[in-house]
mmCIF file of C-alpha atoms and ligand atoms in Angstrom:
data_model
loop_
_atom_site.group_PDB
_atom_site.id
_atom_site.type_symbol
_atom_site.label_atom_id
_atom_site.label_comp_id
_atom_site.label_asym_id
_atom_site.label_seq_id
_atom_site.Cartn_x
_atom_site.Cartn_y
_atom_site.Cartn_z
ATOM 1 C CA UNK A 1 -0.283 19.055 0.703
ATOM 2 C CA UNK A 2 0.597 15.476 -0.229
ATOM 3 C CA UNK A 3 0.269 14.561 -3.893
ATOM 4 C CA UNK A 4 -2.069 11.834 -5.134
ATOM 5 C CA UNK A 5 -0.908 9.540 -7.926
ATOM 6 C CA UNK A 6 -3.429 7.353 -9.705
ATOM 7 C CA UNK A 7 -1.544 4.407 -11.204
ATOM 8 C CA UNK A 8 -3.452 4.145 -14.463
ATOM 9 C CA UNK A 9 -1.280 1.591 -16.241
ATOM 10 C CA UNK A 10 -3.585 -0.580 -18.400
ATOM 11 C CA UNK A 11 -2.450 -3.795 -16.693
ATOM 12 C CA UNK A 12 -3.308 -2.362 -13.275
ATOM 13 C CA UNK A 13 -6.716 -1.139 -14.446
ATOM 14 C CA UNK A 14 -7.498 -4.463 -16.173
ATOM 15 C CA UNK A 15 -6.641 -6.523 -13.108
ATOM 16 C CA UNK A 16 -8.497 -4.133 -10.788
ATOM 17 C CA UNK A 17 -11.709 -4.828 -12.704
ATOM 18 C CA UNK A 18 -11.504 -8.527 -11.791
ATOM 19 C CA UNK A 19 -10.542 -7.677 -8.208
ATOM 20 C CA UNK A 20 -13.760 -5.658 -7.904
ATOM 21 C CA UNK A 21 -15.954 -8.394 -9.418
ATOM 22 C CA UNK A 22 -17.883 -10.189 -6.670
ATOM 23 C CA UNK A 23 -17.675 -13.427 -8.682
ATOM 24 C CA UNK A 24 -13.871 -13.513 -8.295
ATOM 25 C CA UNK A 25 -13.066 -16.193 -5.720
ATOM 26 C CA UNK A 26 -10.483 -15.997 -2.938
ATOM 27 C CA UNK A 27 -7.605 -17.689 -4.788
ATOM 28 C CA UNK A 28 -7.889 -15.465 -7.865
ATOM 29 C CA UNK A 29 -8.601 -12.366 -5.770
ATOM 30 C CA UNK A 30 -5.399 -12.969 -3.782
ATOM 31 C CA UNK A 31 -3.326 -13.529 -6.896
ATOM 32 C CA UNK A 32 -4.675 -10.423 -8.642
ATOM 33 C CA UNK A 33 -4.030 -8.225 -5.581
ATOM 34 C CA UNK A 34 -0.494 -9.598 -5.445
ATOM 35 C CA UNK A 35 0.056 -8.805 -9.141
ATOM 36 C CA UNK A 36 -1.367 -5.283 -8.901
ATOM 37 C CA UNK A 37 0.781 -4.581 -5.836
ATOM 38 C CA UNK A 38 3.877 -5.563 -7.825
ATOM 39 C CA UNK A 39 2.882 -3.314 -10.726
ATOM 40 C CA UNK A 40 2.140 -0.423 -8.368
ATOM 41 C CA UNK A 41 5.491 -0.945 -6.651
ATOM 42 C CA UNK A 42 7.124 -0.243 -9.991
ATOM 43 C CA UNK A 43 5.379 3.159 -10.080
ATOM 44 C CA UNK A 44 5.888 4.062 -6.431
ATOM 45 C CA UNK A 45 9.631 3.395 -6.545
ATOM 46 C CA UNK A 46 10.183 5.418 -9.707
ATOM 47 C CA UNK A 47 12.044 8.156 -7.790
ATOM 48 C CA UNK A 48 14.472 5.924 -5.870
ATOM 49 C CA UNK A 49 17.961 7.344 -6.142
ATOM 50 C CA UNK A 50 20.748 5.697 -8.079
ATOM 51 C CA UNK A 51 24.528 5.943 -8.054
ATOM 52 C CA UNK A 52 27.068 5.222 -10.759
ATOM 53 C CA UNK A 53 29.141 2.049 -10.599
ATOM 54 C CA UNK A 54 31.501 0.282 -12.971
ATOM 55 C CA UNK A 55 31.188 -3.399 -13.746
ATOM 56 C CA UNK A 56 33.308 -5.600 -15.921
ATOM 57 C CA UNK A 57 31.255 -7.346 -18.544
ATOM 58 C CA UNK A 58 32.910 -10.322 -20.278
ATOM 59 C CA UNK A 59 34.178 -7.901 -22.971
ATOM 60 C CA UNK A 60 34.523 -4.393 -21.496
ATOM 61 C CA UNK A 61 33.962 -1.988 -18.620
ATOM 62 C CA UNK A 62 30.398 -0.711 -18.359
ATOM 63 C CA UNK A 63 29.238 2.413 -16.539
ATOM 64 C CA UNK A 64 26.083 1.312 -14.754
ATOM 65 C CA UNK A 65 23.772 2.320 -11.937
ATOM 66 C CA UNK A 66 22.701 0.693 -8.684
ATOM 67 C CA UNK A 67 20.262 1.883 -6.065
ATOM 68 C CA UNK A 68 21.612 4.183 -3.384
ATOM 69 C CA UNK A 69 20.139 6.279 -0.607
ATOM 70 C CA UNK A 70 17.629 5.113 1.931
ATOM 71 C CA UNK A 71 16.687 1.458 1.969
ATOM 72 C CA UNK A 72 13.065 0.479 1.674
ATOM 73 C CA UNK A 73 10.733 -0.582 4.434
ATOM 74 C CA UNK A 74 7.238 -1.938 3.898
ATOM 75 C CA UNK A 75 4.564 -1.440 6.521
ATOM 76 C CA UNK A 76 1.386 -3.385 5.790
ATOM 77 C CA UNK A 77 -1.612 -2.492 7.922
ATOM 78 C CA UNK A 78 -2.945 -5.808 9.257
ATOM 79 C CA UNK A 79 -4.624 -7.641 8.029
ATOM 80 C CA UNK A 80 -5.542 -6.686 4.480
ATOM 81 C CA UNK A 81 -2.221 -4.934 3.830
ATOM 82 C CA UNK A 82 -0.555 -8.358 3.975
ATOM 83 C CA UNK A 83 -2.203 -9.201 0.654
ATOM 84 C CA UNK A 84 -0.115 -6.559 -1.126
ATOM 85 C CA UNK A 85 3.190 -7.134 0.637
ATOM 86 C CA UNK A 86 4.571 -10.151 -1.212
ATOM 87 C CA UNK A 87 3.936 -8.500 -4.575
ATOM 88 C CA UNK A 88 6.178 -5.590 -3.593
ATOM 89 C CA UNK A 89 8.780 -7.910 -2.093
ATOM 90 C CA UNK A 90 9.053 -9.690 -5.436
ATOM 91 C CA UNK A 91 10.448 -6.445 -6.881
ATOM 92 C CA UNK A 92 12.358 -5.403 -3.731
ATOM 93 C CA UNK A 93 13.306 -8.598 -1.928
ATOM 94 C CA UNK A 94 15.690 -6.846 0.468
ATOM 95 C CA UNK A 95 13.044 -4.520 1.928
ATOM 96 C CA UNK A 96 12.377 -5.028 5.610
ATOM 97 C CA UNK A 97 8.790 -5.396 6.759
ATOM 98 C CA UNK A 98 7.126 -3.832 9.793
ATOM 99 C CA UNK A 99 3.549 -4.508 10.821
ATOM 100 C CA UNK A 100 0.900 -2.240 12.277
ATOM 101 C CA UNK A 101 -2.219 -4.067 13.435
ATOM 102 C CA UNK A 102 -5.408 -2.012 13.278
ATOM 103 C CA UNK A 103 -9.019 -2.893 12.837
ATOM 104 C CA UNK A 104 -11.883 -0.554 12.230
ATOM 105 C CA UNK A 105 -14.566 -0.659 14.901
ATOM 106 C CA UNK A 106 -17.733 -1.489 12.936
ATOM 107 C CA UNK A 107 -19.896 0.931 14.956
ATOM 108 C CA UNK A 108 -17.681 3.978 15.425
ATOM 109 C CA UNK A 109 -15.515 3.320 12.306
ATOM 110 C CA UNK A 110 -12.564 4.405 14.472
ATOM 111 C CA UNK A 111 -9.299 2.442 14.129
ATOM 112 C CA UNK A 112 -8.287 0.255 17.080
ATOM 113 C CA UNK A 113 -4.558 -0.500 17.341
ATOM 114 C CA UNK A 114 -3.670 -4.006 18.541
ATOM 115 C CA UNK A 115 -0.122 -4.694 17.323
ATOM 116 C CA UNK A 116 3.018 -2.898 16.180
ATOM 117 C CA UNK A 117 6.365 -4.452 15.273
ATOM 118 C CA UNK A 118 8.872 -2.420 13.278
ATOM 119 C CA UNK A 119 12.404 -3.033 11.959
ATOM 120 C CA UNK A 120 15.063 -1.754 14.385
ATOM 121 C CA UNK A 121 16.383 0.699 11.779
ATOM 122 C CA UNK A 122 12.916 1.835 10.646
ATOM 123 C CA UNK A 123 13.762 5.543 11.105
ATOM 124 C CA UNK A 124 16.492 5.297 8.447
ATOM 125 C CA UNK A 125 14.274 3.714 5.808
ATOM 126 C CA UNK A 126 11.983 5.075 3.148
ATOM 127 C CA UNK A 127 8.666 3.491 4.087
ATOM 128 C CA UNK A 128 5.671 2.373 2.073
ATOM 129 C CA UNK A 129 2.534 2.045 4.192
ATOM 130 C CA UNK A 130 0.291 -0.534 2.527
ATOM 131 C CA UNK A 131 -3.460 -1.070 2.753
ATOM 132 C CA UNK A 132 -5.811 -2.020 -0.085
ATOM 133 C CA UNK A 133 -8.607 0.267 1.150
ATOM 134 C CA UNK A 134 -8.504 3.965 2.071
ATOM 135 C CA UNK A 135 -12.077 4.530 3.231
ATOM 136 C CA UNK A 136 -12.566 7.102 6.023
ATOM 137 C CA UNK A 137 -8.773 7.354 6.226
ATOM 138 C CA UNK A 138 -8.823 6.583 9.958
ATOM 139 C CA UNK A 139 -6.686 3.424 9.687
ATOM 140 C CA UNK A 140 -4.089 4.942 7.351
ATOM 141 C CA UNK A 141 -3.835 8.073 9.474
ATOM 142 C CA UNK A 142 -3.396 6.021 12.635
ATOM 143 C CA UNK A 143 -0.719 3.811 11.037
ATOM 144 C CA UNK A 144 1.196 6.831 9.731
ATOM 145 C CA UNK A 145 0.986 8.373 13.204
ATOM 146 C CA UNK A 146 2.395 5.172 14.755
ATOM 147 C CA UNK A 147 5.377 5.491 12.399
ATOM 148 C CA UNK A 148 5.848 9.187 13.147
ATOM 149 C CA UNK A 149 5.705 8.389 16.890
ATOM 150 C CA UNK A 150 8.609 6.012 16.169
ATOM 151 C CA UNK A 151 10.610 8.888 14.611
ATOM 152 C CA UNK A 152 9.982 7.884 10.984
ATOM 153 C CA UNK A 153 9.918 10.810 8.599
ATOM 154 C CA UNK A 154 9.893 9.462 5.031
ATOM 155 C CA UNK A 155 6.869 7.525 3.927
ATOM 156 C CA UNK A 156 4.345 7.037 1.145
ATOM 157 C CA UNK A 157 0.919 5.470 1.320
ATOM 158 C CA UNK A 158 -0.075 2.790 -1.205
ATOM 159 C CA UNK A 159 -3.700 1.645 -1.579
ATOM 160 C CA UNK A 160 -5.699 -0.130 -4.240
ATOM 161 C CA UNK A 161 -8.905 1.883 -3.917
ATOM 162 C CA UNK A 162 -9.475 5.190 -2.136
ATOM 163 C CA UNK A 163 -12.547 7.259 -1.431
ATOM 164 C CA UNK A 164 -12.383 11.030 -1.916
ATOM 165 C CA UNK A 165 -13.091 11.333 1.826
ATOM 166 C CA UNK A 166 -10.106 9.122 2.703
ATOM 167 C CA UNK A 167 -7.727 11.003 0.427
ATOM 168 C CA UNK A 168 -8.812 14.315 1.996
ATOM 169 C CA UNK A 169 -8.433 12.937 5.528
ATOM 170 C CA UNK A 170 -4.844 11.787 4.904
ATOM 171 C CA UNK A 171 -3.908 14.984 3.098
ATOM 172 C CA UNK A 172 -5.190 17.036 6.030
ATOM 173 C CA UNK A 173 -3.638 14.922 8.791
ATOM 174 C CA UNK A 174 -0.355 14.112 7.026
ATOM 175 C CA UNK A 175 0.391 16.671 4.281
ATOM 176 C CA UNK A 176 3.925 15.293 3.966
ATOM 177 C CA UNK A 177 2.741 11.863 2.767
ATOM 178 C CA UNK A 178 2.109 11.200 -0.946
ATOM 179 C CA UNK A 179 -0.654 8.732 -1.791
ATOM 180 C CA UNK A 180 -0.515 6.115 -4.586
ATOM 181 C CA UNK A 181 -3.762 4.439 -5.602
ATOM 182 C CA UNK A 182 -5.096 2.380 -8.502
ATOM 183 C CA UNK A 183 -8.480 4.140 -8.341
ATOM 184 C CA UNK A 184 -10.387 6.855 -6.517
ATOM 185 C CA UNK A 185 -14.026 5.798 -6.267
ATOM 186 C CA UNK A 186 -17.250 7.745 -5.867
ATOM 187 C CA UNK A 187 -18.018 7.928 -2.134
ATOM 188 C CA UNK A 188 -18.491 6.056 1.154
ATOM 189 C CA UNK A 189 -21.808 4.479 2.073
ATOM 190 C CA UNK A 190 -23.415 4.811 5.520
ATOM 191 C CA UNK A 191 -21.371 1.854 6.806
ATOM 192 C CA UNK A 192 -18.103 3.403 5.685
ATOM 193 C CA UNK A 193 -17.668 1.091 2.676
ATOM 194 C CA UNK A 194 -16.171 2.456 -0.513
ATOM 195 C CA UNK A 195 -18.711 2.644 -3.364
ATOM 196 C CA UNK A 196 -18.396 0.880 -5.772
ATOM 197 C CA UNK A 197 -15.184 -0.459 -4.175
ATOM 198 C CA UNK A 198 -14.572 -4.177 -3.857
ATOM 199 C CA UNK A 199 -16.317 -5.045 -0.578
ATOM 200 C CA UNK A 200 -14.331 -6.071 2.476
ATOM 201 C CA UNK A 201 -10.716 -6.489 1.369
ATOM 202 C CA UNK A 202 -9.627 -8.582 4.366
ATOM 203 C CA UNK A 203 -12.561 -10.973 4.070
ATOM 204 C CA UNK A 204 -12.076 -11.397 0.332
ATOM 205 C CA UNK A 205 -8.321 -11.981 0.709
ATOM 206 C CA UNK A 206 -8.577 -14.489 3.519
ATOM 207 C CA UNK A 207 -11.936 -16.094 2.833
ATOM 208 C CA UNK A 208 -13.504 -14.899 6.087
ATOM 209 C CA UNK A 209 -16.835 -13.197 6.777
HETATM 210 C C1 PRP B 301 -10.111 -2.327 6.390
HETATM 211 C C2 PRP B 301 -9.030 -1.942 5.399
HETATM 212 C C3 PRP B 301 -8.410 -0.735 6.077
HETATM 213 C C4 PRP B 301 -9.595 -0.091 6.729
HETATM 214 C C5 PRP B 301 -10.020 1.075 5.879
HETATM 215 O O1 PRP B 301 -9.572 -3.024 7.434
HETATM 216 O O2 PRP B 301 -8.116 -2.964 5.145
HETATM 217 O O3 PRP B 301 -7.418 -1.072 7.029
HETATM 218 O O4 PRP B 301 -10.645 -1.062 6.775
HETATM 219 O O5 PRP B 301 -11.008 1.795 6.496
HETATM 220 P P1 PRP B 301 -10.795 3.268 7.053
HETATM 221 O O6 PRP B 301 -10.068 4.038 6.009
HETATM 222 O O7 PRP B 301 -12.192 3.759 7.260
HETATM 223 O O8 PRP B 301 -10.036 3.179 8.344
HETATM 224 P P2 PRP B 301 -10.463 -3.683 8.588
HETATM 225 O O9 PRP B 301 -10.670 -2.726 9.711
HETATM 226 O O10 PRP B 301 -11.711 -4.269 7.992
HETATM 227 O O11 PRP B 301 -9.530 -4.802 9.166
HETATM 228 P P3 PRP B 301 -8.940 -6.121 8.464
HETATM 229 O O12 PRP B 301 -7.867 -5.682 7.508
HETATM 230 O O13 PRP B 301 -8.394 -6.882 9.616
HETATM 231 O O14 PRP B 301 -10.061 -6.836 7.759
HETATM 232 N N1 URA B 302 -12.622 -1.597 4.430
HETATM 233 C C1 URA B 302 -12.828 -2.463 3.402
HETATM 234 O O1 URA B 302 -12.299 -3.581 3.415
HETATM 235 N N2 URA B 302 -13.614 -2.082 2.393
HETATM 236 C C2 URA B 302 -14.219 -0.876 2.365
HETATM 237 O O2 URA B 302 -14.938 -0.569 1.390
HETATM 238 C C3 URA B 302 -13.994 0.002 3.443
HETATM 239 C C4 URA B 302 -13.193 -0.382 4.457
#
């Protein structure tokens, strides 16, 4: 069973409050999502492996550490996942970025795949699948399956807000994938929206309806 980590750092929780607020306009919403993604990236990469190196400082030799092991790959689920990608890239500018395009059919709530483009060496990377909202879990499950169909084996899922239903769906479908969220909310409404949530993440990020 995949683990669930709630990133409860005070800065993340403070900023999430303003992300949820319906009075927060597009520009501020976008900036806050970017900032929270960067803070969450700090948590999600806590277990990256390091190796020892020596460097010469101006006065002596220092025993230091640099990252080793698998390189990172980011996989935002289009479109709302794009809003969290730059924030992570600020911390890990060398990560490569793949895209999985999915939208949720408003009637059936089933994910519809319309685009996939992945780095050529995606199988060798440790991947972070990114989407602000984990509602029914259909989109995240489909994106993870796309990656597994492309022979990827190491991935984590990073979301701003999850529903209990979405967490359960991912844990059942992909027990090997750990989930990082800033909050787990109460439930889904009849239209599949997270309650209290933040509304439609894509529309709020891009100013659409
Ligand atoms: C939203 C959100 C997730 C999905 C979550 O995307 O960004 O991808 O819904 O719902 P689920 O867990 O029930 O699948 P949406 O389909 O609205 O597309 P968009 O990002 O293009 O707005
Ligand atoms: N997608 C969103 O953008 N928000 C929700 O609450 C559920 C799915």
